[in-house]
Coordinates of C-alpha atoms in Angstrom, one line a residue:
M1 CA -22.7 -148.7 85.1
A2 CA -20.3 -146.8 87.3
T3 CA -19.4 -143.3 86.4
P4 CA -15.9 -143.1 84.9
T5 CA -13.3 -141.7 87.3
A6 CA -12.6 -138.7 85.1
Y7 CA -16.2 -137.5 85.6
Q8 CA -16.6 -138.1 89.3
E9 CA -17.6 -134.9 91.1
N10 CA -15.1 -135.2 94.0
L11 CA -12.0 -134.6 92.0
P12 CA -10.6 -131.2 93.0
A13 CA -9.9 -130.0 89.5
S14 CA -13.2 -131.3 88.1
P15 CA -16.1 -129.7 90.0
E16 CA -19.7 -130.9 89.3
W17 CA -20.4 -127.9 87.0
L18 CA -17.4 -128.5 84.7
N19 CA -18.2 -130.0 81.3
K20 CA -14.9 -131.2 79.9
G21 CA -16.1 -131.3 76.3
D22 CA -17.3 -127.7 76.5
N23 CA -14.1 -126.6 78.2
A24 CA -11.9 -128.3 75.6
W25 CA -13.9 -126.9 72.7
Q26 CA -13.9 -123.4 74.1
M27 CA -10.1 -123.4 74.7
T28 CA -9.6 -124.8 71.2
A29 CA -11.9 -122.2 69.7
A30 CA -9.9 -119.5 71.6
T31 CA -6.7 -120.8 70.2
L32 CA -8.1 -120.8 66.7
V33 CA -9.0 -117.2 67.0
G34 CA -5.6 -116.5 68.4
L35 CA -4.0 -118.2 65.4
Q36 CA -6.0 -115.8 63.2
S37 CA -3.9 -113.0 64.7
M38 CA -0.7 -114.7 65.6
P39 CA 0.6 -115.7 63.0
G40 CA -2.4 -115.2 60.6
L41 CA -2.7 -111.5 60.3
V42 CA 1.0 -111.0 61.1
I43 CA 1.9 -113.0 58.0
L44 CA -0.9 -111.4 55.9
Y45 CA 0.1 -107.9 56.8
A46 CA 3.8 -108.5 56.3
S47 CA 3.2 -110.0 52.8
I48 CA 0.4 -107.8 51.4
V49 CA 2.3 -104.5 51.8
K50 CA 5.2 -103.1 49.9
K51 CA 8.5 -104.7 50.8
K52 CA 9.9 -101.8 52.7
W53 CA 7.0 -101.9 55.2
A54 CA 6.9 -105.7 55.8
V55 CA 8.6 -105.6 59.2
N56 CA 6.7 -102.6 60.5
S57 CA 3.3 -104.0 59.5
A58 CA 4.1 -107.3 61.1
F59 CA 5.4 -105.6 64.2
M60 CA 2.3 -103.5 64.7
A61 CA 0.2 -106.6 64.8
L62 CA 2.6 -108.5 67.0
Y63 CA 2.8 -105.6 69.5
A64 CA -1.0 -105.2 69.6
F65 CA -1.5 -108.9 70.4
A66 CA 0.8 -108.8 73.4
A67 CA -0.3 -105.4 74.7
V68 CA -4.0 -106.2 74.5
L69 CA -3.5 -109.4 76.6
L70 CA -1.9 -107.6 79.5
C71 CA -4.5 -104.8 79.4
W72 CA -7.2 -107.3 79.2
V73 CA -6.4 -109.2 82.4
L74 CA -5.4 -106.1 84.3
L75 CA -8.5 -104.1 83.7
C76 CA -10.4 -104.5 80.4
Y77 CA -12.1 -107.9 80.7
R78 CA -14.3 -106.8 83.6
M79 CA -14.9 -103.4 81.9
A80 CA -16.4 -105.4 79.0
F81 CA -18.0 -108.3 80.8
G82 CA -18.1 -107.4 84.5
D83 CA -20.6 -105.7 86.8
K84 CA -22.4 -102.7 85.4
L85 CA -20.9 -99.2 86.0
F86 CA -23.0 -97.4 83.4
P87 CA -25.5 -98.9 80.9
F88 CA -22.7 -99.0 78.3
W89 CA -19.7 -99.8 80.5
G90 CA -18.6 -102.3 83.2
K91 CA -16.6 -101.8 86.3
G92 CA -12.9 -102.3 85.6
A93 CA -11.0 -104.7 87.8
P94 CA -8.2 -107.3 87.4
A95 CA -9.0 -110.8 86.2
L96 CA -5.9 -112.4 87.8
G97 CA -6.9 -113.9 91.1
Q98 CA -7.4 -117.6 91.4
K99 CA -10.6 -117.1 93.3
F100 CA -12.1 -115.3 90.3
L101 CA -10.6 -117.5 87.6
I102 CA -11.5 -120.9 88.9
N103 CA -15.2 -120.1 89.5
Q104 CA -17.8 -121.1 87.0
A105 CA -18.0 -118.7 84.1
S106 CA -21.0 -116.3 83.9
V107 CA -22.0 -113.8 81.2
P108 CA -22.9 -111.1 82.2
E109 CA -21.6 -111.2 85.7
S110 CA -24.7 -109.4 87.1
T111 CA -28.3 -110.3 86.6
H112 CA -30.6 -107.5 85.2
Y113 CA -34.1 -107.0 86.7
F114 CA -37.2 -105.2 85.7
N115 CA -38.6 -102.5 88.0
N116 CA -41.0 -105.0 89.5
G117 CA -38.2 -107.2 90.6
S118 CA -38.6 -109.9 88.0
I119 CA -35.5 -111.1 86.0
E120 CA -35.3 -109.3 82.6
T121 CA -32.4 -111.4 81.1
Q122 CA -31.0 -114.6 82.6
T123 CA -27.2 -114.8 83.2
Q124 CA -25.6 -117.4 81.0
R125 CA -23.5 -120.0 83.0
P126 CA -21.2 -121.9 80.7
F127 CA -19.9 -125.2 82.0
Y128 CA -16.2 -124.1 82.4
P129 CA -14.1 -121.7 84.5
M130 CA -13.8 -118.0 84.1
A131 CA -10.2 -118.5 83.0
T132 CA -11.4 -120.1 79.8
L133 CA -13.9 -117.3 79.1
V134 CA -11.3 -114.5 79.9
Y135 CA -8.8 -116.1 77.4
F136 CA -11.5 -116.6 74.7
Q137 CA -12.7 -113.0 74.8
F138 CA -9.1 -111.7 74.9
N139 CA -8.5 -113.1 71.4
F140 CA -11.6 -111.2 70.1
A141 CA -10.2 -108.0 71.6
A142 CA -6.8 -108.6 70.1
I143 CA -8.0 -109.3 66.6
T144 CA -10.2 -106.2 66.6
M145 CA -7.1 -104.1 67.4
I146 CA -5.0 -105.8 64.7
L147 CA -7.8 -105.4 62.1
L148 CA -7.9 -101.6 62.9
A149 CA -4.1 -101.5 62.2
G150 CA -4.7 -102.4 58.6
S151 CA -6.0 -98.9 58.0
V152 CA -2.8 -97.1 59.1
L153 CA -0.1 -99.4 57.8
G154 CA 2.8 -97.8 56.0
R155 CA 3.0 -94.4 57.9
M156 CA 1.8 -94.4 61.5
N157 CA 4.4 -93.5 64.0
I158 CA 5.2 -96.8 65.9
K159 CA 5.4 -94.9 69.2
A160 CA 2.0 -93.4 68.7
W161 CA 0.6 -96.9 67.9
M162 CA 2.1 -98.2 71.1
A163 CA 0.2 -95.5 73.0
F164 CA -3.0 -95.9 71.0
V165 CA -3.5 -99.6 71.5
P166 CA -4.2 -99.6 75.3
L167 CA -6.2 -96.4 75.1
W168 CA -8.5 -97.5 72.3
L169 CA -9.0 -100.9 74.0
I170 CA -10.1 -99.2 77.3
F171 CA -12.2 -96.3 75.9
S172 CA -13.7 -97.8 72.8
Y173 CA -13.6 -101.6 72.5
T174 CA -14.8 -102.3 76.1
V175 CA -17.8 -99.9 75.6
G176 CA -19.1 -101.8 72.5
A177 CA -18.4 -105.2 74.0
F178 CA -20.2 -104.4 77.3
S179 CA -23.2 -102.7 75.6
I180 CA -23.9 -105.6 73.2
W181 CA -22.4 -108.7 74.9
G182 CA -21.6 -108.0 78.5
G183 CA -24.9 -106.9 80.0
G184 CA -25.3 -103.4 78.7
F185 CA -28.3 -101.6 77.4
L186 CA -28.2 -103.1 73.9
Y187 CA -27.7 -106.6 75.3
H188 CA -30.9 -106.4 77.3
W189 CA -32.8 -104.7 74.5
G190 CA -32.2 -107.7 72.4
V191 CA -29.7 -106.6 69.8
I192 CA -28.3 -109.6 67.9
D193 CA -24.5 -109.8 67.4
F194 CA -23.8 -113.5 67.4
S195 CA -20.0 -113.3 67.2
G196 CA -18.8 -109.7 66.6
G197 CA -20.1 -108.2 63.4
Y198 CA -20.7 -105.0 65.3
V199 CA -18.4 -105.3 68.3
I200 CA -15.4 -106.3 66.2
H201 CA -15.8 -105.6 62.6
L202 CA -18.0 -102.5 62.4
S203 CA -16.0 -100.9 65.2
S204 CA -12.6 -101.8 63.7
G205 CA -13.6 -100.6 60.3
I206 CA -15.0 -97.2 61.5
A207 CA -12.2 -96.7 64.0
G208 CA -9.6 -97.6 61.4
F209 CA -11.1 -95.2 58.9
T210 CA -11.1 -92.4 61.5
A211 CA -7.5 -93.2 62.5
A212 CA -6.4 -93.1 58.9
Y213 CA -8.0 -89.6 58.6
W214 CA -6.1 -88.2 61.6
V215 CA -2.8 -89.9 61.0
G216 CA -2.7 -88.7 57.4
P217 CA -1.8 -90.5 54.1
R218 CA 1.2 -92.5 53.0
L219 CA 3.8 -91.0 50.7
K220 CA 2.4 -90.2 47.2
S221 CA 4.7 -92.8 45.7
D222 CA 3.4 -95.5 48.1
R223 CA -0.2 -94.7 47.5
E224 CA 0.3 -94.9 43.7
R225 CA 2.4 -98.1 43.9
F226 CA 2.0 -100.5 46.8
P227 CA 2.5 -104.0 45.4
P228 CA 2.4 -107.0 47.8
N229 CA 5.9 -108.3 48.4
N230 CA 4.8 -112.0 48.6
V231 CA 1.4 -113.1 47.2
L232 CA 1.9 -116.7 48.2
L233 CA 2.7 -115.9 51.8
M234 CA -0.3 -113.6 51.8
L235 CA -2.4 -116.6 50.9
A236 CA -1.0 -118.6 53.8
G237 CA -2.0 -115.8 56.2
A238 CA -5.5 -115.6 54.6
G239 CA -5.8 -119.4 55.0
L240 CA -5.1 -119.2 58.7
L241 CA -7.7 -116.4 58.9
W242 CA -10.4 -118.5 57.1
M243 CA -9.8 -121.7 59.0
G244 CA -9.5 -119.9 62.3
W245 CA -13.0 -118.4 61.8
S246 CA -14.5 -121.8 62.7
G247 CA -13.3 -121.0 66.2
F248 CA -14.3 -117.4 65.9
N249 CA -18.0 -118.2 65.2
G250 CA -18.1 -121.8 66.5
G251 CA -17.1 -120.6 70.0
A252 CA -19.7 -117.9 70.2
P253 CA -22.4 -120.2 71.8
Y254 CA -20.0 -120.8 74.7
A255 CA -20.6 -124.6 74.3
A256 CA -19.9 -127.5 72.0
N257 CA -23.6 -127.7 71.1
I258 CA -25.6 -128.0 67.9
D259 CA -25.6 -124.3 67.3
A260 CA -21.8 -124.3 67.2
S261 CA -22.1 -126.8 64.4
I262 CA -24.6 -124.6 62.5
A263 CA -22.3 -121.6 63.0
V264 CA -19.2 -123.3 61.6
L265 CA -21.0 -124.6 58.6
N266 CA -22.6 -121.3 57.8
T267 CA -19.3 -119.5 58.2
N268 CA -17.6 -121.6 55.5
I269 CA -20.6 -121.5 53.2
C270 CA -20.8 -117.7 53.3
A271 CA -17.0 -117.2 52.9
A272 CA -16.8 -119.5 49.8
T273 CA -19.8 -117.9 48.2
S274 CA -18.5 -114.4 48.7
L275 CA -15.1 -115.3 47.4
L276 CA -16.6 -116.7 44.2
V277 CA -18.9 -113.7 43.7
W278 CA -16.1 -111.2 44.2
T279 CA -13.8 -113.1 41.8
S280 CA -16.6 -113.3 39.2
L281 CA -17.1 -109.5 39.4
D282 CA -13.3 -109.0 38.9
V283 CA -13.4 -111.2 35.8
A284 CA -16.6 -109.5 34.5
F285 CA -15.3 -106.0 34.9
F286 CA -11.5 -106.3 34.7
G287 CA -11.1 -109.4 32.5
K288 CA -9.0 -111.4 34.9
P289 CA -9.3 -112.9 38.4
S290 CA -7.2 -111.3 41.2
V291 CA -5.7 -113.2 44.1
I292 CA -5.9 -110.1 46.3
G293 CA -9.6 -109.7 45.2
A294 CA -10.3 -113.3 46.1
V295 CA -8.8 -112.7 49.6
Q296 CA -11.0 -109.5 50.0
G297 CA -14.1 -111.5 49.0
M298 CA -13.2 -114.2 51.4
M299 CA -12.8 -111.6 54.2
T300 CA -16.1 -109.8 53.5
G301 CA -18.0 -113.2 53.5
L302 CA -16.5 -114.1 56.9
V303 CA -17.3 -110.7 58.3
C304 CA -20.9 -110.6 57.0
I305 CA -21.9 -114.0 58.4
T306 CA -20.4 -113.3 61.8
P307 CA -23.4 -111.4 63.3
G308 CA -25.7 -114.2 62.5
A309 CA -23.6 -117.3 61.9
G310 CA -25.5 -119.6 64.3
L311 CA -28.9 -117.9 63.8
V312 CA -29.6 -118.1 60.1
Q313 CA -30.4 -121.1 57.9
S314 CA -27.7 -122.3 55.5
W315 CA -29.6 -121.1 52.4
A316 CA -29.5 -117.7 54.0
A317 CA -25.8 -118.0 54.4
I318 CA -25.6 -118.3 50.6
V319 CA -27.7 -115.2 50.2
M320 CA -25.5 -113.3 52.6
G321 CA -22.4 -114.6 50.7
I322 CA -23.8 -113.2 47.4
L323 CA -24.5 -109.8 49.0
S324 CA -21.2 -109.7 50.9
G325 CA -19.3 -110.5 47.7
S326 CA -21.0 -107.8 45.7
I327 CA -22.0 -104.8 47.9
P328 CA -18.5 -104.3 49.4
W329 CA -17.0 -104.9 45.9
V330 CA -19.2 -102.0 44.6
S331 CA -18.2 -99.8 47.6
M332 CA -14.5 -100.5 47.1
M333 CA -14.2 -100.6 43.3
I334 CA -16.8 -98.0 42.3
L335 CA -18.1 -95.8 45.1
H336 CA -14.6 -95.3 46.5
K337 CA -13.3 -93.8 43.3
K338 CA -16.3 -91.4 43.1
S339 CA -16.2 -90.2 46.7
S340 CA -13.9 -87.3 47.5
L341 CA -13.9 -88.3 51.2
L342 CA -13.0 -91.9 50.6
Q343 CA -10.3 -90.7 48.1
K344 CA -8.9 -88.3 50.7
V345 CA -8.6 -90.8 53.6
D346 CA -5.8 -93.3 53.0
D347 CA -7.2 -96.5 54.3
T348 CA -4.3 -98.7 53.5
L349 CA -6.0 -102.2 53.2
G350 CA -9.5 -100.9 52.7
V351 CA -10.7 -102.0 56.2
F352 CA -13.6 -99.6 55.9
H353 CA -15.0 -101.7 53.0
T354 CA -14.1 -105.2 54.1
H355 CA -15.1 -104.7 57.8
A356 CA -17.3 -101.7 58.3
V357 CA -19.4 -102.1 55.2
A358 CA -19.5 -105.9 55.5
G359 CA -20.1 -105.9 59.2
L360 CA -23.0 -103.4 58.9
L361 CA -24.4 -105.5 56.0
G362 CA -24.2 -108.7 58.1
G363 CA -25.9 -107.1 61.1
L364 CA -28.8 -105.7 59.1
L365 CA -29.2 -109.0 57.2
T366 CA -29.3 -110.8 60.5
G367 CA -32.2 -108.5 61.5
L368 CA -34.0 -109.8 58.4
L369 CA -33.0 -113.5 58.3
A370 CA -32.5 -114.7 61.9
E371 CA -34.5 -117.9 62.2
P372 CA -36.8 -118.0 65.4
E373 CA -35.9 -121.6 66.3
L374 CA -32.2 -121.0 66.0
C375 CA -32.5 -117.8 68.0
R376 CA -34.3 -119.7 70.8
L377 CA -31.4 -122.1 71.1
V378 CA -28.8 -119.5 72.2
L379 CA -30.1 -115.9 72.5
P380 CA -30.7 -114.5 76.0
V381 CA -33.7 -112.5 74.9
S382 CA -36.8 -114.6 74.1
N383 CA -38.9 -114.4 71.0
S384 CA -36.1 -113.0 68.9
R385 CA -36.5 -113.3 65.1
G386 CA -35.7 -111.6 61.8
A387 CA -38.1 -109.4 60.0
F388 CA -38.8 -112.0 57.3
Y389 CA -40.3 -114.3 59.9
G390 CA -43.0 -111.8 61.0
G391 CA -44.0 -111.1 64.6
T392 CA -41.5 -109.0 66.3
G393 CA -39.0 -109.2 63.4
G394 CA -39.6 -105.7 62.2
A395 CA -38.6 -104.3 65.6
Q396 CA -35.5 -106.5 65.5
F397 CA -34.4 -104.9 62.3
L398 CA -34.8 -101.5 63.9
K399 CA -32.8 -102.6 66.9
Q400 CA -30.0 -103.7 64.6
L401 CA -30.0 -100.3 62.9
V402 CA -29.9 -98.4 66.2
A403 CA -27.1 -100.5 67.5
A404 CA -25.0 -99.9 64.3
L405 CA -25.5 -96.2 64.7
F406 CA -24.3 -96.3 68.3
V407 CA -21.2 -98.3 67.4
I408 CA -20.4 -96.0 64.5
G409 CA -20.9 -92.9 66.6
W410 CA -19.0 -94.1 69.6
N411 CA -16.0 -95.2 67.5
L412 CA -15.9 -91.9 65.5
V413 CA -15.8 -89.8 68.7
S414 CA -13.6 -92.0 70.9
T415 CA -11.0 -92.7 68.3
T416 CA -10.8 -89.0 67.4
L417 CA -10.4 -87.9 71.0
I418 CA -7.7 -90.6 71.7
L419 CA -5.6 -89.6 68.7
L420 CA -5.9 -85.9 69.4
A421 CA -4.7 -86.5 72.9
I422 CA -1.8 -88.7 71.7
Q423 CA -0.9 -86.0 69.2
L424 CA -0.2 -83.6 72.0
F425 CA 2.8 -85.7 73.0
I426 CA 3.8 -87.9 70.0
P427 CA 3.5 -87.2 66.3
L428 CA 0.9 -89.6 64.7
R429 CA 2.7 -89.8 61.4
M430 CA 6.3 -90.8 60.8
P431 CA 8.7 -88.1 59.5
D432 CA 9.2 -88.1 55.8
Y433 CA 12.7 -89.5 55.9
Q434 CA 11.4 -92.6 57.6
L435 CA 8.6 -92.9 55.1
E436 CA 11.1 -92.8 52.3
I437 CA 13.2 -95.6 53.7
G438 CA 10.7 -97.8 55.6
D439 CA 11.6 -100.6 57.9
D440 CA 15.4 -99.9 58.0
A441 CA 14.8 -96.4 59.3
V442 CA 12.0 -97.4 61.8
H443 CA 13.3 -100.7 63.1
G444 CA 16.9 -101.1 61.8
E445 CA 15.7 -104.3 60.2
E446 CA 14.6 -105.4 56.7
A447 CA 12.3 -108.3 55.8
Y448 CA 14.5 -109.7 53.0
A449 CA 18.2 -109.6 52.1
L450 CA 17.2 -108.9 48.5
W451 CA 17.2 -105.8 46.3
G452 CA 14.2 -103.8 45.2
D453 CA 10.6 -103.2 45.9
G454 CA 9.2 -105.4 43.1
E455 CA 10.7 -103.0 40.5
K456 CA 12.7 -104.0 37.4
Y457 CA 16.4 -103.2 37.6
D458 CA 17.4 -100.1 35.8
P459 CA 21.2 -99.6 35.6
T460 CA 20.7 -95.9 34.5
K461 CA 18.8 -95.3 37.7
H462 CA 20.6 -97.5 40.2
G463 CA 24.1 -97.3 38.8
S464 CA 26.8 -100.0 39.1
T465 CA 26.1 -103.5 40.4
I466 CA 29.1 -103.2 42.7
V467 CA 28.1 -102.3 46.2
D468 CA 30.2 -99.6 47.7
E469 CA 30.2 -100.3 51.5
T470 CA 31.5 -96.8 52.2
L471 CA 28.3 -95.4 50.8
A472 CA 26.0 -97.4 53.1
S473 CA 23.1 -95.6 54.7
A474 CA 23.2 -94.3 58.2
Y475 CA 20.8 -97.0 59.1
S476 CA 23.2 -99.8 58.7
V477 CA 22.0 -102.3 61.3
G478 CA 19.5 -104.0 59.0
A479 CA 20.2 -106.8 56.5
R480 CA 21.8 -105.7 53.2
G481 CA 21.1 -107.2 49.8
V482 CA 23.2 -107.2 46.7
T483 CA 22.2 -106.1 43.2
V484 CA 22.4 -108.8 40.6
N485 CA 23.1 -107.8 37.0
L486 CA 20.7 -110.0 35.1

């Protein structure tokens, strides 16, 4: 039977190494991850915060998504996945030329050799062009930045944020990505991070917590009362996040293969289990289920499974879901209230608990539960396995612990230095008058042409229902609502 024309090798846009199925899946997975950020987290952030911060929160995510893309193709992709400059950092260079982008993808770009000249770790050669890989990895970098933003919503100076995004991407994210994924020392040592439990979630959680410390807290009134302005829209954003995670973990094998299927299934199993466990704990301790709690449980389940999504059996995904729905719940609901440090640092959305704690938990559990046959399918280092499977599994757990300490330490130091440098030129925290007013003062815009921040109307507090336009605030560009006497 003749080969279909679409698969003949002599077509200029279809070289012999191109697998159209892999390429189509990888671009689809990349788009799913992009939808997690735009519009997923944009919607989630805009709706989970107090009404006066809806525009600012959405804009921080929107800006980060755009800024990361430009930095990524100009410099950062090859810092994270290019030729080695240091054992923890690649050589920065543009990823814009057609000669680079139309070549077959390779991860890492350089082969690593033992001292005797033999190959230590083979370079992976996915069956699609570098352009696909550059775009796929961009979406991971972007969502990391946006997750970090969740720790500083409601008070970080937008100009300081605009400076922070490219600096943190260059000096923090690329180091973790190269070290663990791009051919750095942890990659060749055999640390397992299937799709970003350490590179994305542990780093964003630690960096977010560190940033929250240096930026300072929200207003006392906002910390005490910060109701979501639209719970149903928050669920829409959470739904995009959950469904997009199939591309997040399903794209990690760099191919439309059987391990991608395992990863997608395990991702959804763990998320569902974690959500149910978190909700059950809310009912047991507080007497009622919470929608916000269910979203937090969903998030911790998705984060926890990420380091081992395609490497653990599905029964292990249930175990990880039980633990990710309970351990971060304890850290957020119990330990947080007892720790003076956690009380002092104003982590707006609890990113430390939902991403740092859950990401660390997932990485360590992967070191225990990674199944040898599944590891053999996709991991570059041979004979990898979790500690429960004997052999070298005990050493694997130790590797996971060391890698976590490296990611934690690097993000603490790099985030601190970046913010201290920015503080020399731009205040990190908004002035109090902007904090009092919110979006209208910062952007000259408001999310809704409605009155109030979820408060009941009190005529003794707010006066007449008649709007006196002569008394309008100085920030009169934004939309104005009217007060309705009910």
